[in-house]
XYZ file of N, CA and C in Angstrom:
453
model
N 88.851 73.105 -154.532
C 87.856 72.107 -154.997
C 86.573 72.798 -155.411
N 86.119 73.714 -154.596
C 84.930 74.454 -154.825
C 84.835 75.249 -156.110
N 85.994 75.934 -156.384
C 86.120 76.718 -157.594
C 86.063 75.790 -158.831
N 86.746 74.708 -158.725
C 86.745 73.698 -159.775
C 85.347 73.132 -160.055
N 84.634 72.853 -158.957
C 83.246 72.334 -159.094
C 82.334 73.383 -159.613
N 82.582 74.617 -159.250
C 81.714 75.698 -159.815
C 81.912 75.807 -161.350
N 83.168 75.674 -161.799
C 83.464 75.770 -163.188
C 82.840 74.629 -164.007
N 82.848 73.442 -163.415
C 82.190 72.289 -164.111
C 80.697 72.445 -164.116
N 80.132 72.984 -163.066
C 78.671 73.199 -163.030
C 78.295 74.206 -164.160
N 79.120 75.301 -164.233
C 78.900 76.303 -165.211
C 78.969 75.750 -166.624
N 79.970 74.916 -166.905
C 80.190 74.299 -168.193
C 79.046 73.398 -168.555
N 78.711 72.519 -167.664
C 77.595 71.528 -167.939
C 76.278 72.224 -168.104
N 76.027 73.348 -167.344
C 74.760 74.066 -167.441
C 74.655 74.762 -168.759
N 75.775 75.367 -169.169
C 75.761 76.048 -170.428
C 75.556 75.092 -171.620
N 76.249 73.974 -171.544
C 76.026 72.900 -172.560
C 74.570 72.443 -172.560
N 73.967 72.216 -171.426
C 72.624 71.795 -171.299
C 71.643 72.777 -172.025
N 71.803 74.011 -171.751
C 70.921 75.001 -172.425
C 71.213 75.177 -173.919
N 72.477 74.987 -174.265
C 72.901 75.054 -175.674
C 72.213 73.914 -176.463
N 72.188 72.802 -175.882
C 71.509 71.612 -176.497
C 70.039 71.876 -176.657
N 69.466 72.701 -175.795
C 68.023 73.003 -175.849
C 67.769 74.204 -176.870
N 68.886 74.756 -177.311
C 68.757 75.832 -178.300
C 68.737 77.243 -177.729
N 69.157 77.365 -176.480
C 69.165 78.658 -175.829
C 70.654 79.195 -175.654
N 70.773 80.503 -176.086
C 72.038 81.157 -175.853
C 71.889 81.803 -174.474
N 72.823 81.370 -173.565
C 72.684 81.835 -172.177
C 74.027 82.322 -171.624
N 73.931 83.183 -170.602
C 75.077 83.620 -169.773
C 74.757 82.896 -168.432
N 75.763 82.278 -167.836
C 75.639 81.534 -166.619
C 76.518 82.143 -165.476
N 75.951 82.313 -164.351
C 76.728 82.684 -163.149
C 76.430 81.630 -162.052
N 77.517 81.054 -161.500
C 77.323 80.037 -160.450
C 78.053 80.504 -159.172
N 77.336 80.394 -158.053
C 77.988 80.713 -156.742
C 77.558 79.679 -155.746
N 78.316 79.604 -154.678
C 78.035 78.580 -153.647
C 77.131 79.226 -152.649
N 75.998 78.623 -152.407
C 75.039 79.066 -151.335
C 75.216 78.112 -150.143
N 74.367 78.229 -149.127
C 74.415 77.412 -147.974
C 74.448 75.865 -148.323
N 73.339 75.426 -148.852
C 73.339 73.942 -149.078
C 73.186 73.584 -150.545
N 73.426 74.555 -151.406
C 73.290 74.362 -152.823
C 74.201 75.275 -153.616
N 74.232 75.176 -154.896
C 74.947 76.065 -155.767
C 73.832 76.886 -156.433
N 73.973 78.210 -156.343
C 73.036 79.063 -156.978
C 73.442 79.327 -158.443
N 72.565 78.945 -159.325
C 72.877 79.107 -160.760
C 71.872 80.095 -161.361
N 72.485 81.196 -161.820
C 71.651 82.299 -162.464
C 71.862 82.284 -163.976
N 70.843 82.216 -164.626
C 70.851 82.156 -166.123
C 70.165 83.418 -166.671
N 70.941 84.049 -167.657
C 70.416 85.229 -168.326
C 70.345 84.864 -169.803
N 69.173 85.158 -170.346
C 68.902 84.859 -171.791
C 67.811 85.746 -172.245
N 67.726 85.959 -173.603
C 66.702 86.770 -174.166
C 65.334 86.065 -174.117
N 65.357 84.784 -174.158
C 64.066 83.963 -174.230
C 63.722 83.451 -172.870
N 63.823 84.313 -171.808
C 63.625 83.893 -170.473
C 62.230 83.335 -170.171
N 61.259 83.890 -170.869
C 59.856 83.510 -170.521
C 59.614 81.986 -170.914
N 60.279 81.530 -171.963
C 60.184 80.169 -172.325
C 60.785 79.210 -171.292
N 61.743 79.687 -170.579
C 62.412 78.875 -169.527
C 61.704 78.942 -168.146
N 60.945 80.042 -167.948
C 60.238 80.174 -166.661
C 58.922 79.451 -166.676
N 58.156 79.607 -167.746
C 56.852 78.962 -167.872
C 55.833 79.592 -166.976
N 54.586 79.005 -167.033
C 53.468 79.582 -166.274
C 53.742 79.306 -164.711
N 53.758 80.385 -164.006
C 53.971 80.393 -162.551
C 55.234 79.704 -162.169
N 56.218 79.694 -163.074
C 57.566 79.124 -162.711
C 57.642 77.666 -162.820
N 56.613 77.000 -163.339
C 56.593 75.498 -163.441
C 57.727 75.013 -164.261
N 57.893 75.557 -165.489
C 59.010 75.142 -166.322
C 60.314 75.278 -165.665
N 60.550 76.342 -165.018
C 61.825 76.567 -164.360
C 62.025 75.504 -163.256
N 61.008 75.119 -162.495
C 61.200 74.078 -161.519
C 61.533 72.731 -162.146
N 60.882 72.406 -163.305
C 61.166 71.179 -163.942
C 62.579 71.170 -164.544
N 63.048 72.297 -165.117
C 64.384 72.349 -165.634
C 65.340 72.096 -164.524
N 65.141 72.776 -163.351
C 65.950 72.653 -162.209
C 66.095 71.210 -161.770
N 64.942 70.508 -161.736
C 64.891 69.062 -161.277
C 65.713 68.266 -162.301
N 65.575 68.457 -163.599
C 66.256 67.721 -164.672
C 67.751 67.965 -164.646
N 68.105 69.279 -164.416
C 69.511 69.684 -164.377
C 70.214 69.116 -163.184
N 69.480 69.078 -161.982
C 70.082 68.470 -160.748
C 70.398 66.939 -161.059
N 69.484 66.276 -161.656
C 69.768 64.866 -162.006
C 70.915 64.698 -162.975
N 71.031 65.504 -163.952
C 72.099 65.456 -164.978
C 73.454 65.672 -164.261
N 73.491 66.737 -163.455
C 74.706 67.129 -162.801
C 75.191 66.040 -161.781
N 74.217 65.483 -161.108
C 74.574 64.347 -160.125
C 75.196 63.195 -160.819
N 74.643 62.879 -161.985
C 75.182 61.742 -162.777
C 76.588 62.075 -163.371
N 76.725 63.302 -164.004
C 78.022 63.682 -164.560
C 79.099 63.911 -163.578
N 78.750 64.418 -162.468
C 79.777 64.760 -161.418
C 80.064 63.548 -160.512
N 79.200 62.649 -160.555
C 79.444 61.433 -159.694
C 79.253 61.719 -158.187
N 78.542 62.743 -157.893
C 78.259 63.111 -156.480
C 76.965 63.859 -156.398
N 76.425 63.951 -155.132
C 75.220 64.550 -154.893
C 75.409 66.134 -155.020
N 74.723 66.767 -155.996
C 74.872 68.170 -156.201
C 73.445 68.780 -156.278
N 73.286 69.819 -155.532
C 71.968 70.532 -155.556
C 72.228 71.893 -156.129
N 71.383 72.251 -157.091
C 71.420 73.577 -157.656
C 70.109 74.304 -157.399
N 70.180 75.606 -157.176
C 69.024 76.456 -157.111
C 69.070 77.299 -158.393
N 68.226 76.980 -159.351
C 68.245 77.604 -160.639
C 67.296 78.795 -160.693
N 67.841 79.878 -161.170
C 67.026 81.110 -161.436
C 67.300 81.634 -162.813
N 66.177 82.100 -163.431
C 66.302 82.595 -164.746
C 65.829 84.082 -164.734
N 66.819 84.925 -165.196
C 66.506 86.357 -165.285
C 65.982 86.964 -163.908
N 66.387 86.402 -162.823
C 66.008 86.917 -161.542
C 64.617 86.696 -161.122
N 63.904 85.746 -161.879
C 62.504 85.441 -161.538
C 62.315 84.998 -160.101
N 63.093 83.976 -159.750
C 62.874 83.409 -158.333
C 63.096 84.487 -157.284
N 64.188 85.237 -157.518
C 64.533 86.312 -156.567
C 63.324 87.294 -156.372
N 62.793 87.715 -157.479
C 61.572 88.585 -157.474
C 60.391 87.902 -156.763
N 60.254 86.617 -157.150
C 59.070 85.841 -156.516
C 59.198 85.727 -155.050
N 60.367 85.496 -154.607
C 60.642 85.322 -153.122
C 60.347 86.678 -152.441
N 60.829 87.719 -152.978
C 60.567 89.050 -152.433
C 59.053 89.316 -152.380
N 58.292 89.002 -153.433
C 56.881 89.171 -153.451
C 56.186 88.360 -152.359
N 56.623 87.040 -152.243
C 56.001 86.146 -151.297
C 56.219 86.584 -149.863
N 57.371 87.126 -149.599
C 57.694 87.681 -148.237
C 56.792 88.802 -147.894
N 56.691 89.724 -148.921
C 55.854 90.931 -148.734
C 54.347 90.518 -148.523
N 53.891 89.507 -149.378
C 52.545 89.074 -149.221
C 52.298 88.390 -147.859
N 53.218 87.619 -147.377
C 53.153 86.984 -146.053
C 53.019 88.037 -144.971
N 53.872 89.057 -144.995
C 53.823 90.062 -143.997
C 52.448 90.909 -143.995
N 52.041 91.224 -145.228
C 50.889 91.940 -145.421
C 49.589 91.212 -144.921
N 49.496 89.912 -145.332
C 48.411 89.159 -144.906
C 48.383 88.897 -143.435
N 49.540 88.643 -142.871
C 49.730 88.435 -141.420
C 49.302 89.685 -140.653
N 49.640 90.839 -141.147
C 49.146 92.060 -140.510
C 47.742 92.142 -140.454
N 47.059 91.868 -141.587
C 45.605 91.863 -141.675
C 44.969 90.819 -140.725
N 45.519 89.574 -140.664
C 44.992 88.596 -139.829
C 45.195 89.022 -138.355
N 46.273 89.598 -138.026
C 46.503 90.004 -136.604
C 45.486 91.054 -136.222
N 45.163 91.957 -137.166
C 44.340 93.104 -136.983
C 42.868 92.597 -136.866
N 42.369 91.779 -137.819
C 41.013 91.360 -137.874
C 40.679 90.125 -137.059
N 41.745 89.347 -136.591
C 41.588 88.120 -135.919
C 40.831 87.070 -136.697
N 40.875 87.223 -137.995
C 40.239 86.198 -138.907
C 41.291 85.589 -139.751
N 41.228 84.237 -139.882
C 42.308 83.606 -140.702
C 42.112 83.873 -142.239
N 43.249 83.747 -142.979
C 43.155 83.922 -144.419
C 43.850 82.721 -145.037
N 43.201 82.268 -146.121
C 43.791 81.146 -146.903
C 44.364 81.687 -148.204
N 45.582 81.409 -148.401
C 46.295 81.885 -149.621
C 45.948 80.929 -150.766
N 46.284 81.446 -151.972
C 46.166 80.623 -153.190
C 47.052 79.380 -153.199
N 46.655 78.292 -153.927
C 47.535 77.157 -153.928
C 48.940 77.526 -154.435
N 49.959 76.877 -153.922
C 51.358 77.201 -154.359
C 52.277 75.980 -154.054
N 53.342 75.890 -154.851
C 54.239 74.754 -154.721
C 54.975 74.792 -153.344
N 55.451 73.664 -152.937
C 56.083 73.503 -151.594
C 57.174 74.577 -151.275
N 58.032 74.832 -152.213
C 59.106 75.866 -151.942
C 58.523 77.228 -151.672
N 57.380 77.550 -152.251
C 56.751 78.842 -152.038
C 56.098 78.918 -150.638
N 55.453 77.776 -150.337
C 54.756 77.681 -149.027
C 55.836 77.806 -147.956
N 56.978 77.189 -148.128
C 58.094 77.203 -147.137
C 58.546 78.697 -146.866
N 58.540 79.471 -147.985
C 58.960 80.855 -147.810
C 57.995 81.582 -146.907
N 56.729 81.366 -147.134
C 55.644 82.027 -146.282
C 55.802 81.528 -144.813
N 55.970 80.288 -144.609
C 56.061 79.746 -143.235
C 57.317 80.328 -142.565
N 58.451 80.323 -143.229
C 59.665 80.889 -142.665
C 59.574 82.357 -142.369
N 58.975 83.064 -143.239
C 58.873 84.534 -143.067
C 58.010 84.900 -141.805
N 57.045 84.054 -141.507
C 56.128 84.360 -140.383
C 56.464 83.573 -139.113
N 57.437 82.712 -139.117
C 57.753 81.828 -138.025
C 58.127 82.564 -136.757
N 58.684 83.721 -136.852
C 59.056 84.491 -135.681
C 58.053 85.465 -135.167
N 56.853 85.519 -135.859
C 55.850 86.412 -135.454
C 54.906 85.783 -134.317
N 54.857 86.500 -133.231
C 54.096 85.870 -132.088
C 52.577 86.034 -132.231
N 52.135 86.892 -133.190
C 50.705 87.203 -133.298
C 49.995 86.339 -134.351
N 50.721 85.559 -135.092
C 50.056 84.655 -136.136
C 50.700 83.364 -136.159
N 49.984 82.359 -136.718
C 50.548 81.053 -136.904
C 50.186 80.585 -138.340
N 50.966 79.661 -138.912
C 50.696 79.194 -140.287
C 50.616 77.696 -140.301
N 49.864 77.191 -141.288
C 49.870 75.729 -141.591
C 49.549 75.520 -143.013
N 49.886 74.415 -143.563
C 49.550 74.027 -144.918
C 48.332 73.014 -144.932
N 47.423 73.299 -145.781
C 46.273 72.438 -145.902
C 46.075 71.943 -147.300
N 45.319 70.844 -147.478
C 44.993 70.382 -148.860
C 45.973 69.387 -149.360
N 45.701 68.911 -150.548
C 46.617 67.971 -151.245
C 47.249 68.606 -152.378
N 48.428 68.146 -152.783
C 49.111 68.697 -154.005
C 48.215 68.404 -155.166
N 48.094 69.215 -156.156
C 48.826 70.475 -156.376
C 48.025 71.696 -155.815
N 46.979 71.387 -155.008
C 46.162 72.503 -154.517
C 46.474 72.876 -153.065
N 47.643 72.527 -152.573
C 48.033 72.717 -151.198
C 48.240 74.220 -150.968
N 47.644 74.761 -149.880
C 47.694 76.161 -149.560
C 48.190 76.428 -148.181
N 48.571 77.698 -147.934
C 48.956 78.104 -146.598
C 47.753 78.838 -145.966
N 47.466 78.561 -144.651
C 46.464 79.288 -143.939
C 47.260 80.055 -142.857
N 46.965 81.327 -142.781
C 47.541 82.272 -141.847
C 46.438 82.510 -140.794
N 46.681 82.156 -139.531
C 45.694 82.265 -138.459
C 46.159 83.145 -137.336
N 45.210 83.843 -136.666
C 45.627 84.723 -135.529
C 46.127 83.710 -134.457
N 47.112 84.108 -133.656
C 47.592 83.239 -132.602
C 46.633 83.348 -131.438
N 46.177 82.191 -130.879
C 45.165 82.240 -129.833
C 45.552 82.984 -128.556
């Protein structure tokens, strides 16, 4: 059933991008709670957009289309040209680096505003550290992560 579903997701995703005028190569795999969909194309910058905003919008739209076409709840994690993978690696490194600084100086640091999924990466990366704590402050779209020394 899973292989059949993966093939359907691949076919529908390829058709979606084709209708948008993009020639793409699609790889689909099953992740924990979603299907990981990797898209390779020459025009990847158009699909990623500024700070990944276009990519998130496409993912939202594609999730809705797949749910309707498949007749069941389907969640995909869309990545284009490895953008999200690189972004996650960068965010984890940023979290560790800033946490080290906060632990050393005992002064909190406020990160730049970021979308919920990016804030979650920061929180999860630092959750097991006993020397710092994190929280999100502000209102969307300017919500930020604060990294504080643990009292």
